[in-house]
mmCIF file of C-alpha atoms and ligand atoms in Angstrom:
data_model
loop_
_atom_site.group_PDB
_atom_site.id
_atom_site.type_symbol
_atom_site.label_atom_id
_atom_site.label_comp_id
_atom_site.label_asym_id
_atom_site.label_seq_id
_atom_site.Cartn_x
_atom_site.Cartn_y
_atom_site.Cartn_z
ATOM 1 C CA MET N 126 -13.470 2.498 -21.283
ATOM 2 C CA LEU N 127 -15.147 3.041 -17.901
ATOM 3 C CA ILE N 128 -14.271 0.745 -14.990
ATOM 4 C CA LEU N 129 -15.743 0.893 -11.499
ATOM 5 C CA GLY N 130 -13.242 -0.155 -8.797
ATOM 6 C CA ILE N 131 -14.180 -1.417 -5.340
ATOM 7 C CA GLU N 132 -11.763 -1.762 -2.408
ATOM 8 C CA SER N 133 -12.469 -3.232 1.053
ATOM 9 C CA SER N 134 -9.341 -5.206 1.995
ATOM 10 C CA CYS N 135 -8.650 -3.494 5.325
ATOM 11 C CA ASP N 136 -10.201 -0.476 7.030
ATOM 12 C CA GLU N 137 -11.160 1.706 4.072
ATOM 13 C CA THR N 138 -14.351 1.187 2.072
ATOM 14 C CA ALA N 139 -13.723 2.775 -1.318
ATOM 15 C CA ALA N 140 -15.175 3.041 -4.819
ATOM 16 C CA SER N 141 -13.919 4.859 -7.898
ATOM 17 C CA VAL N 142 -14.660 5.255 -11.584
ATOM 18 C CA CYS N 143 -11.673 5.269 -13.929
ATOM 19 C CA GLU N 144 -11.832 6.281 -17.588
ATOM 20 C CA ASP N 145 -9.428 5.003 -20.227
ATOM 21 C CA PHE N 146 -6.984 3.392 -17.794
ATOM 22 C CA ARG N 147 -5.564 6.444 -16.001
ATOM 23 C CA ASN N 148 -8.176 9.177 -15.698
ATOM 24 C CA ILE N 149 -9.998 9.146 -12.389
ATOM 25 C CA ARG N 150 -13.556 10.430 -12.735
ATOM 26 C CA SER N 151 -14.371 9.885 -9.049
ATOM 27 C CA SER N 152 -12.799 8.455 -5.911
ATOM 28 C CA VAL N 153 -14.751 8.007 -2.679
ATOM 29 C CA ILE N 154 -13.134 6.683 0.509
ATOM 30 C CA SER N 155 -14.917 5.968 3.774
ATOM 31 C CA THR N 156 -12.289 5.389 6.436
ATOM 32 C CA GLN N 157 -12.847 3.541 9.710
ATOM 33 C CA ILE N 158 -9.641 4.756 11.374
ATOM 34 C CA GLU N 159 -11.413 6.648 14.181
ATOM 35 C CA GLU N 160 -13.249 3.520 15.240
ATOM 36 C CA HIS N 161 -10.217 1.190 15.188
ATOM 37 C CA LYS N 162 -8.090 3.787 17.022
ATOM 38 C CA LYS N 163 -9.862 2.863 20.263
ATOM 39 C CA TYR N 164 -8.397 -0.641 20.019
ATOM 40 C CA GLY N 165 -4.904 0.359 18.858
ATOM 41 C CA GLY N 166 -5.308 -1.502 15.564
ATOM 42 C CA VAL N 167 -7.817 -2.848 13.061
ATOM 43 C CA VAL N 168 -10.440 -5.165 14.578
ATOM 44 C CA PRO N 169 -11.342 -7.469 11.674
ATOM 45 C CA GLU N 170 -14.959 -8.114 12.574
ATOM 46 C CA ILE N 171 -15.683 -4.414 13.043
ATOM 47 C CA ALA N 172 -14.004 -3.712 9.695
ATOM 48 C CA SER N 173 -16.238 -6.260 7.918
ATOM 49 C CA ARG N 174 -19.391 -4.853 9.500
ATOM 50 C CA ARG N 175 -18.533 -1.268 8.549
ATOM 51 C CA HIS N 176 -17.795 -2.307 4.955
ATOM 52 C CA CYS N 177 -21.173 -4.024 4.874
ATOM 53 C CA GLU N 178 -22.899 -0.851 6.063
ATOM 54 C CA ASN N 179 -21.019 1.591 3.831
ATOM 55 C CA ILE N 180 -20.239 -0.130 0.563
ATOM 56 C CA LEU N 181 -23.476 0.645 -1.269
ATOM 57 C CA GLU N 182 -23.491 4.315 -0.285
ATOM 58 C CA VAL N 183 -19.818 4.745 -1.210
ATOM 59 C CA THR N 184 -20.419 3.104 -4.607
ATOM 60 C CA LYS N 185 -23.511 5.189 -5.331
ATOM 61 C CA GLN N 186 -21.507 8.318 -4.507
ATOM 62 C CA ALA N 187 -18.631 7.272 -6.799
ATOM 63 C CA LEU N 188 -21.058 6.711 -9.703
ATOM 64 C CA LYS N 189 -22.763 10.036 -8.986
ATOM 65 C CA ASP N 190 -19.481 11.997 -8.737
ATOM 66 C CA ALA N 191 -18.359 10.458 -12.033
ATOM 67 C CA ASP N 192 -21.730 11.279 -13.586
ATOM 68 C CA VAL N 193 -22.205 7.720 -14.852
ATOM 69 C CA THR N 194 -24.739 4.956 -14.347
ATOM 70 C CA LEU N 195 -24.097 1.238 -13.983
ATOM 71 C CA ALA N 196 -25.182 0.832 -17.607
ATOM 72 C CA ASP N 197 -22.271 3.067 -18.781
ATOM 73 C CA LEU N 198 -19.618 0.839 -17.214
ATOM 74 C CA ASP N 199 -17.456 -1.617 -19.156
ATOM 75 C CA GLY N 200 -16.566 -3.656 -16.093
ATOM 76 C CA ILE N 201 -16.522 -3.860 -12.308
ATOM 77 C CA ALA N 202 -13.132 -4.397 -10.655
ATOM 78 C CA VAL N 203 -12.709 -5.543 -7.077
ATOM 79 C CA THR N 204 -9.864 -6.276 -4.672
ATOM 80 C CA TYR N 205 -10.124 -10.013 -3.913
ATOM 81 C CA ALA N 206 -6.652 -10.658 -2.375
ATOM 82 C CA PRO N 207 -4.698 -10.244 -0.147
ATOM 83 C CA GLY N 208 -6.212 -8.694 2.985
ATOM 84 C CA LEU N 209 -8.534 -9.346 5.920
ATOM 85 C CA ILE N 210 -10.739 -12.182 4.736
ATOM 86 C CA GLY N 211 -14.033 -10.929 6.186
ATOM 87 C CA ALA N 212 -13.354 -7.443 4.820
ATOM 88 C CA LEU N 213 -12.466 -8.756 1.348
ATOM 89 C CA LEU N 214 -15.554 -10.975 1.249
ATOM 90 C CA VAL N 215 -17.826 -7.941 1.602
ATOM 91 C CA GLY N 216 -16.297 -6.242 -1.448
ATOM 92 C CA VAL N 217 -16.132 -9.403 -3.542
ATOM 93 C CA ASN N 218 -19.711 -10.402 -2.866
ATOM 94 C CA PHE N 219 -20.980 -6.888 -3.465
ATOM 95 C CA ALA N 220 -19.052 -6.490 -6.752
ATOM 96 C CA LYS N 221 -20.200 -9.912 -7.899
ATOM 97 C CA SER N 222 -23.859 -9.080 -7.320
ATOM 98 C CA LEU N 223 -23.475 -5.698 -9.001
ATOM 99 C CA ALA N 224 -21.791 -7.295 -12.038
ATOM 100 C CA PHE N 225 -24.580 -9.901 -12.237
ATOM 101 C CA ALA N 226 -27.376 -7.354 -11.937
ATOM 102 C CA ALA N 227 -25.825 -4.919 -14.416
ATOM 103 C CA GLU N 228 -24.640 -7.722 -16.739
ATOM 104 C CA LYS N 229 -21.068 -6.424 -16.701
ATOM 105 C CA PRO N 230 -17.752 -8.293 -16.577
ATOM 106 C CA LEU N 231 -16.270 -8.852 -13.104
ATOM 107 C CA ILE N 232 -12.536 -8.086 -12.854
ATOM 108 C CA PRO N 233 -10.411 -9.435 -9.970
ATOM 109 C CA VAL N 234 -7.572 -7.186 -8.723
ATOM 110 C CA HIS N 235 -4.640 -8.043 -6.449
ATOM 111 C CA HIS N 236 -4.321 -5.327 -3.785
ATOM 112 C CA ILE N 237 -0.553 -4.864 -4.179
ATOM 113 C CA ALA N 238 -0.878 -4.604 -7.968
ATOM 114 C CA GLY N 239 -3.419 -1.866 -7.194
ATOM 115 C CA HIS N 240 -0.918 0.027 -5.026
ATOM 116 C CA ILE N 241 1.623 -0.144 -7.853
ATOM 117 C CA ALA N 242 -1.002 1.174 -10.313
ATOM 118 C CA ALA N 243 -1.490 4.320 -8.193
ATOM 119 C CA ASN N 244 1.642 5.534 -9.980
ATOM 120 C CA TYR N 245 -0.010 5.230 -13.412
ATOM 121 C CA ILE N 246 -2.720 7.644 -12.320
ATOM 122 C CA CYS N 247 -0.163 10.242 -11.212
ATOM 123 C CA HIS N 248 2.429 9.710 -13.961
ATOM 124 C CA LYS N 249 0.830 9.328 -17.357
ATOM 125 C CA GLU N 250 4.208 8.527 -18.963
ATOM 126 C CA LEU N 251 5.121 5.630 -16.649
ATOM 127 C CA GLU N 252 5.187 2.258 -18.402
ATOM 128 C CA PRO N 253 6.647 -1.115 -17.393
ATOM 129 C CA PRO N 254 9.246 -2.484 -17.072
ATOM 130 C CA TYR N 255 10.535 -0.840 -13.883
ATOM 131 C CA LEU N 256 11.461 -1.671 -10.319
ATOM 132 C CA CYS N 257 8.906 -0.916 -7.604
ATOM 133 C CA ILE N 258 9.334 -0.880 -3.843
ATOM 134 C CA VAL N 259 5.972 -1.491 -2.198
ATOM 135 C CA ALA N 260 5.874 -0.675 1.515
ATOM 136 C CA SER N 261 2.566 -0.819 3.350
ATOM 137 C CA GLY N 262 1.092 -1.858 6.676
ATOM 138 C CA ALA N 263 1.196 -5.500 5.666
ATOM 139 C CA HIS N 264 3.840 -5.738 2.898
ATOM 140 C CA SER N 265 7.394 -4.739 2.063
ATOM 141 C CA HIS N 266 8.306 -5.989 -1.379
ATOM 142 C CA LEU N 267 10.889 -5.194 -4.016
ATOM 143 C CA ILE N 268 9.112 -6.031 -7.250
ATOM 144 C CA GLU N 269 10.117 -6.151 -10.902
ATOM 145 C CA VAL N 270 7.075 -4.835 -12.756
ATOM 146 C CA LEU N 271 7.531 -6.760 -16.007
ATOM 147 C CA SER N 272 4.258 -5.651 -17.598
ATOM 148 C CA TYR N 273 0.972 -4.215 -16.372
ATOM 149 C CA THR N 274 -0.072 -7.656 -15.195
ATOM 150 C CA GLU N 275 3.199 -9.555 -14.576
ATOM 151 C CA PHE N 276 5.346 -9.179 -11.484
ATOM 152 C CA ARG N 277 8.496 -10.812 -10.114
ATOM 153 C CA VAL N 278 9.408 -10.438 -6.443
ATOM 154 C CA ILE N 279 13.132 -9.869 -5.806
ATOM 155 C CA GLY N 280 12.880 -9.263 -2.067
ATOM 156 C CA ARG N 281 10.299 -9.356 0.671
ATOM 157 C CA THR N 282 10.153 -8.887 4.417
ATOM 158 C CA ARG N 283 11.038 -11.871 6.554
ATOM 159 C CA ASP N 284 9.053 -10.562 9.508
ATOM 160 C CA ASP N 285 7.333 -7.196 10.002
ATOM 161 C CA ALA N 286 6.390 -4.917 7.125
ATOM 162 C CA ALA N 287 7.796 -1.371 7.081
ATOM 163 C CA GLY N 288 4.391 0.114 7.965
ATOM 164 C CA GLU N 289 3.976 -2.371 10.803
ATOM 165 C CA CYS N 290 7.369 -1.299 12.158
ATOM 166 C CA PHE N 291 6.349 2.368 11.999
ATOM 167 C CA ASP N 292 3.027 1.571 13.696
ATOM 168 C CA LYS N 293 4.484 -0.597 16.481
ATOM 169 C CA CYS N 294 7.261 1.881 17.295
ATOM 170 C CA ALA N 295 4.649 4.646 17.289
ATOM 171 C CA ARG N 296 2.432 2.676 19.643
ATOM 172 C CA ALA N 297 5.344 2.133 22.043
ATOM 173 C CA MET N 298 5.899 5.903 22.019
ATOM 174 C CA GLY N 299 2.215 6.496 22.844
ATOM 175 C CA PHE N 300 1.053 7.755 19.449
ATOM 176 C CA PRO N 301 -2.436 6.726 18.273
ATOM 177 C CA TYR N 302 -3.077 4.121 15.543
ATOM 178 C CA PRO N 303 -2.011 4.186 12.757
ATOM 179 C CA GLY N 304 1.222 5.673 13.999
ATOM 180 C CA GLY N 305 3.268 6.008 10.794
ATOM 181 C CA VAL N 306 2.033 9.491 10.061
ATOM 182 C CA HIS N 307 2.610 10.598 13.693
ATOM 183 C CA ILE N 308 6.240 9.485 13.492
ATOM 184 C CA ASP N 309 6.511 11.398 10.226
ATOM 185 C CA ASN N 310 5.097 14.557 11.836
ATOM 186 C CA ALA N 311 7.242 14.288 14.988
ATOM 187 C CA ALA N 312 10.337 13.603 12.860
ATOM 188 C CA GLN N 313 10.023 17.045 11.265
ATOM 189 C CA ASN N 314 11.202 18.575 14.563
ATOM 190 C CA GLY N 315 13.756 15.926 15.533
ATOM 191 C CA ASP N 316 17.433 15.113 15.050
ATOM 192 C CA SER N 317 17.733 11.955 12.952
ATOM 193 C CA ALA N 318 21.271 11.321 14.231
ATOM 194 C CA ALA N 319 20.162 11.332 17.904
ATOM 195 C CA PHE N 320 19.782 7.541 18.154
ATOM 196 C CA LYS N 321 21.811 4.853 16.388
ATOM 197 C CA LEU N 322 19.383 2.093 15.406
ATOM 198 C CA PRO N 323 20.166 -1.276 13.801
ATOM 199 C CA HIS N 324 19.990 -1.988 10.073
ATOM 200 C CA PRO N 325 19.153 -5.695 10.392
ATOM 201 C CA ALA N 326 20.769 -7.915 7.789
ATOM 202 C CA VAL N 327 18.970 -10.992 6.492
ATOM 203 C CA ALA N 328 21.075 -14.087 5.929
ATOM 204 C CA GLY N 329 20.376 -15.806 2.630
ATOM 205 C CA THR N 330 19.247 -12.986 0.402
ATOM 206 C CA GLU N 331 20.512 -9.486 -0.143
ATOM 207 C CA TYR N 332 17.117 -8.067 -1.016
ATOM 208 C CA ASP N 333 14.903 -9.406 1.749
ATOM 209 C CA PHE N 334 13.939 -7.022 4.539
ATOM 210 C CA SER N 335 13.716 -7.507 8.286
ATOM 211 C CA PHE N 336 12.175 -4.791 10.403
ATOM 212 C CA SER N 337 11.464 -6.658 13.641
ATOM 213 C CA GLY N 338 14.991 -6.094 15.037
ATOM 214 C CA LEU N 339 14.584 -2.352 14.604
ATOM 215 C CA LYS N 340 11.152 -2.454 16.253
ATOM 216 C CA THR N 341 12.462 -4.519 19.194
ATOM 217 C CA SER N 342 15.405 -2.223 19.743
ATOM 218 C CA VAL N 343 13.108 0.830 19.869
ATOM 219 C CA ILE N 344 10.702 -0.912 22.278
ATOM 220 C CA ASN N 345 13.601 -2.030 24.526
ATOM 221 C CA MET N 346 15.083 1.469 24.526
ATOM 222 C CA LEU N 347 11.730 2.935 25.619
ATOM 223 C CA HIS N 348 11.309 0.290 28.349
ATOM 224 C CA ARG N 349 14.808 0.858 29.716
ATOM 225 C CA ALA N 350 14.278 4.603 29.790
ATOM 226 C CA ASP N 351 10.924 4.129 31.508
ATOM 227 C CA GLN N 352 12.476 1.904 34.204
ATOM 228 C CA LYS N 353 15.193 4.448 34.855
ATOM 229 C CA GLY N 354 12.688 7.289 34.920
ATOM 230 C CA GLU N 355 14.359 8.930 31.911
ATOM 231 C CA ILE N 356 12.437 10.809 29.245
ATOM 232 C CA ILE N 357 13.227 10.043 25.621
ATOM 233 C CA ASP N 358 12.755 12.884 23.155
ATOM 234 C CA LYS N 359 9.993 11.584 20.865
ATOM 235 C CA ASN N 360 10.875 13.945 18.051
ATOM 236 C CA ASN N 361 14.490 12.736 18.011
ATOM 237 C CA LEU N 362 13.488 9.087 18.263
ATOM 238 C CA SER N 363 10.879 9.509 15.498
ATOM 239 C CA ALA N 364 13.440 11.191 13.249
ATOM 240 C CA SER N 365 15.946 8.389 13.936
ATOM 241 C CA ILE N 366 13.390 5.635 13.211
ATOM 242 C CA GLN N 367 12.270 7.355 10.020
ATOM 243 C CA ARG N 368 15.838 7.835 8.855
ATOM 244 C CA THR N 369 16.730 4.195 9.556
ATOM 245 C CA ILE N 370 13.691 2.802 7.706
ATOM 246 C CA SER N 371 14.331 5.210 4.815
ATOM 247 C CA GLU N 372 17.972 4.104 4.630
ATOM 248 C CA ILE N 373 17.096 0.379 4.683
ATOM 249 C CA ILE N 374 14.528 0.812 1.899
ATOM 250 C CA THR N 375 16.798 3.047 -0.184
ATOM 251 C CA GLU N 376 19.926 0.876 0.138
ATOM 252 C CA LYS N 377 18.145 -2.317 -0.928
ATOM 253 C CA THR N 378 16.264 -0.643 -3.757
ATOM 254 C CA MET N 379 19.407 0.976 -5.201
ATOM 255 C CA LYS N 380 21.367 -2.256 -4.941
ATOM 256 C CA ALA N 381 18.617 -4.187 -6.721
ATOM 257 C CA ALA N 382 18.295 -1.479 -9.400
ATOM 258 C CA GLU N 383 22.013 -1.700 -10.118
ATOM 259 C CA GLU N 384 22.157 -5.480 -10.133
ATOM 260 C CA PHE N 385 19.027 -5.969 -12.241
ATOM 261 C CA GLY N 386 19.717 -2.995 -14.523
ATOM 262 C CA TYR N 387 16.696 -0.793 -13.773
ATOM 263 C CA LYS N 388 16.912 2.966 -14.270
ATOM 264 C CA LYS N 389 13.233 3.518 -13.577
ATOM 265 C CA ILE N 390 12.153 3.210 -9.932
ATOM 266 C CA ALA N 391 8.711 3.557 -8.346
ATOM 267 C CA LEU N 392 7.529 3.693 -4.747
ATOM 268 C CA ALA N 393 4.060 2.509 -3.661
ATOM 269 C CA GLY N 394 1.949 1.469 -0.643
ATOM 270 C CA GLY N 395 0.868 3.354 2.474
ATOM 271 C CA VAL N 396 4.467 4.042 3.576
ATOM 272 C CA SER N 397 5.083 5.874 0.287
ATOM 273 C CA ALA N 398 3.395 8.798 2.075
ATOM 274 C CA ASN N 399 6.385 9.033 4.425
ATOM 275 C CA SER N 400 8.375 12.206 3.813
ATOM 276 C CA GLY N 401 11.697 10.586 4.796
ATOM 277 C CA VAL N 402 11.244 7.610 2.486
ATOM 278 C CA ARG N 403 10.105 9.859 -0.375
ATOM 279 C CA SER N 404 13.103 12.146 -0.122
ATOM 280 C CA ALA N 405 15.741 9.463 0.581
ATOM 281 C CA LEU N 406 14.668 7.386 -2.406
ATOM 282 C CA GLY N 407 14.161 10.481 -4.583
ATOM 283 C CA ASN N 408 17.656 11.778 -3.763
ATOM 284 C CA ALA N 409 19.324 8.403 -4.340
ATOM 285 C CA CYS N 410 17.627 8.113 -7.733
ATOM 286 C CA ALA N 411 18.605 11.690 -8.668
ATOM 287 C CA GLU N 412 22.264 11.015 -7.755
ATOM 288 C CA ARG N 413 22.307 8.043 -10.123
ATOM 289 C CA GLY N 414 20.290 9.670 -12.902
ATOM 290 C CA PHE N 415 17.377 7.240 -12.408
ATOM 291 C CA GLU N 416 13.773 8.199 -13.115
ATOM 292 C CA PHE N 417 11.774 8.194 -9.880
ATOM 293 C CA TYR N 418 7.999 7.901 -9.492
ATOM 294 C CA MET N 419 5.788 8.045 -6.420
ATOM 295 C CA PRO N 420 2.043 8.540 -5.969
ATOM 296 C CA GLU N 421 0.594 11.832 -4.799
ATOM 297 C CA LEU N 422 -0.236 11.667 -1.079
ATOM 298 C CA SER N 423 -3.968 11.050 -1.611
ATOM 299 C CA LEU N 424 -3.191 7.849 -3.548
ATOM 300 C CA CYS N 425 -0.560 6.354 -1.204
ATOM 301 C CA GLY N 426 -2.979 4.726 1.238
ATOM 302 C CA ASP N 427 -5.818 2.377 0.385
ATOM 303 C CA ASN N 428 -8.200 3.751 -2.245
ATOM 304 C CA ALA N 429 -10.307 2.412 -5.089
ATOM 305 C CA ALA N 430 -8.868 4.609 -7.862
ATOM 306 C CA MET N 431 -5.787 2.371 -7.935
ATOM 307 C CA ILE N 432 -8.057 -0.704 -8.083
ATOM 308 C CA ALA N 433 -10.089 0.759 -10.963
ATOM 309 C CA CYS N 434 -6.844 1.634 -12.822
ATOM 310 C CA GLN N 435 -5.286 -1.808 -12.336
ATOM 311 C CA GLY N 436 -8.683 -3.338 -13.140
ATOM 312 C CA SER N 437 -8.595 -1.543 -16.496
ATOM 313 C CA TYR N 438 -5.211 -3.112 -17.319
ATOM 314 C CA ASN N 439 -6.389 -6.538 -16.142
ATOM 315 C CA PHE N 440 -9.501 -6.233 -18.306
ATOM 316 C CA ALA N 441 -7.425 -5.223 -21.335
ATOM 317 C CA ALA N 442 -5.274 -8.330 -20.725
ATOM 318 C CA GLY N 443 -8.380 -10.524 -20.682
ATOM 319 C CA ILE N 444 -8.400 -11.101 -16.923
ATOM 320 C CA THR N 445 -11.977 -11.494 -15.729
ATOM 321 C CA ALA N 446 -13.675 -13.689 -13.113
ATOM 322 C CA ASP N 447 -16.834 -15.759 -13.133
ATOM 323 C CA GLU N 448 -19.478 -16.079 -10.415
ATOM 324 C CA SER N 449 -17.288 -18.404 -8.357
ATOM 325 C CA LEU N 450 -14.762 -15.619 -7.520
ATOM 326 C CA ASN N 451 -13.727 -15.897 -3.875
ATOM 327 C CA ALA N 452 -11.690 -13.725 -1.522
ATOM 328 C CA VAL N 453 -8.172 -14.883 -0.596
ATOM 329 C CA ALA N 454 -6.357 -13.617 2.517
ATOM 330 C CA THR N 455 -2.822 -14.433 1.351
ATOM 331 C CA MET N 456 -1.596 -14.478 -2.242
ATOM 332 C CA PRO N 457 1.929 -13.549 -3.387
ATOM 333 C CA ILE N 458 1.976 -11.017 -6.209
ATOM 334 C CA ASP N 459 4.296 -13.240 -8.273
ATOM 335 C CA ASN N 460 1.826 -16.108 -8.145
ATOM 336 C CA ILE N 461 -1.550 -14.482 -8.697
ATOM 337 C CA ILE N 462 -4.330 -17.009 -9.236
ATOM 338 C CA TYR N 463 -7.331 -15.514 -10.995
HETATM 339 O O1 KG4 L 1117 -1.270 0.637 2.056
HETATM 340 P P1 KG4 L 1117 -1.898 0.893 3.360
HETATM 341 O O2 KG4 L 1117 -2.894 2.036 3.452
HETATM 342 O O3 KG4 L 1117 -2.591 -0.383 3.912
HETATM 343 C C1 KG4 L 1117 -2.091 -1.669 3.637
HETATM 344 O O4 KG4 L 1117 -2.332 -2.151 2.509
HETATM 345 O O5 KG4 L 1117 -1.385 -2.192 4.536
HETATM 346 O O6 KG4 L 1117 -0.707 1.173 4.378
HETATM 347 C C2 KG4 L 1117 -0.941 1.546 5.693
HETATM 348 C C3 KG4 L 1117 0.403 1.763 6.380
HETATM 349 C C4 KG4 L 1117 0.256 1.926 7.880
HETATM 350 O O7 KG4 L 1117 1.238 1.123 8.517
HETATM 351 C C5 KG4 L 1117 0.549 3.405 8.096
HETATM 352 O O8 KG4 L 1117 1.080 3.728 9.356
HETATM 353 C C6 KG4 L 1117 1.560 3.655 7.004
HETATM 354 O O9 KG4 L 1117 1.044 2.952 5.886
HETATM 355 N N1 KG4 L 1117 1.709 5.075 6.729
HETATM 356 C C7 KG4 L 1117 2.825 5.778 6.996
HETATM 357 C C8 KG4 L 1117 2.564 7.121 6.652
HETATM 358 N N2 KG4 L 1117 1.291 7.205 6.190
HETATM 359 C C9 KG4 L 1117 0.770 5.933 6.238
HETATM 360 N N3 KG4 L 1117 4.003 5.371 7.489
HETATM 361 C C10 KG4 L 1117 4.952 6.304 7.647
HETATM 362 N N4 KG4 L 1117 4.781 7.600 7.354
HETATM 363 C C11 KG4 L 1117 3.614 8.057 6.859
HETATM 364 N N5 KG4 L 1117 3.471 9.360 6.549
HETATM 365 ZN ZN1 ZN L 1118 -2.946 -1.242 1.001
#
């Protein structure tokens, strides 16, 4: 089975061809990061316009790299929710037209389900059920992956996502957008015990996250230092932020695994590229004898290989869309409406 995947939910235009669920024949990503850097974050209208310009070329390249034609495909999968609405609309409309012209089924894919599926590409033995922590620029979710197409959310962020916290702290320290990776790099040369940062608790549920308190405390610390003319060591602060976020994610995930009886844990989303999160969660799983899965670095951020892979599972489960498919900016993964 050959599925073409298309992704345009944020600032990456991507296309990929996936064979038999988990084998990636091609994966092309055109990133807009350099352009959005000037503004310190993604400018939605610019993102939509760049997708519009690049999507055909990226798709042609993905077909060429995979050595297939449109006629060889069994279906065309596309991210339709959640994400920036204008950005999503470009991908949805393009995929819809392609499916119509090539007379192929159109397969809708939820972006977070795609991030989770990145693990199937890297770990051929991984099968549901398992517990997955998804941490990205827009989401922090603890998810029970019940099957390839069924998800139950145990915990979610009440305010900022983990990636947003990394990015806003990074911005306050003067690092360019997106700052997560800069904090990761600076942390390699820092002392993670240098600053004591809060582990915000969320009243009401044990598994929900809150990262805005941590962000605010970092921003306040930097402002106070600035007013007093003091210099804060960015490597030490980066290492302390990374350690705190890693601890919060690891503590909640381990608690949920024990309570809900999961011995198989996966990590997904852009923040899964973070070296501190990868090792903290990996070590905690090893201590408990749990199996631990995470995507290779090239599949942590937004890409279309994960969309093509999840699209293959959706297609096998009979999930297809008709010509009325629309883009949706917000859609919880435990209430996906196809
Ligand atoms: O999944 P993703 O590419 O986009 C969304 O779906 O949101 O995630 C992007 C997020 C950004 O916040 C970025 O700073 C963060 O992932 N990120 C990292 C690292 N690499 C990417 N955060 C911390 N450490 C990293 N190495
Ligand atoms: Zn993403």
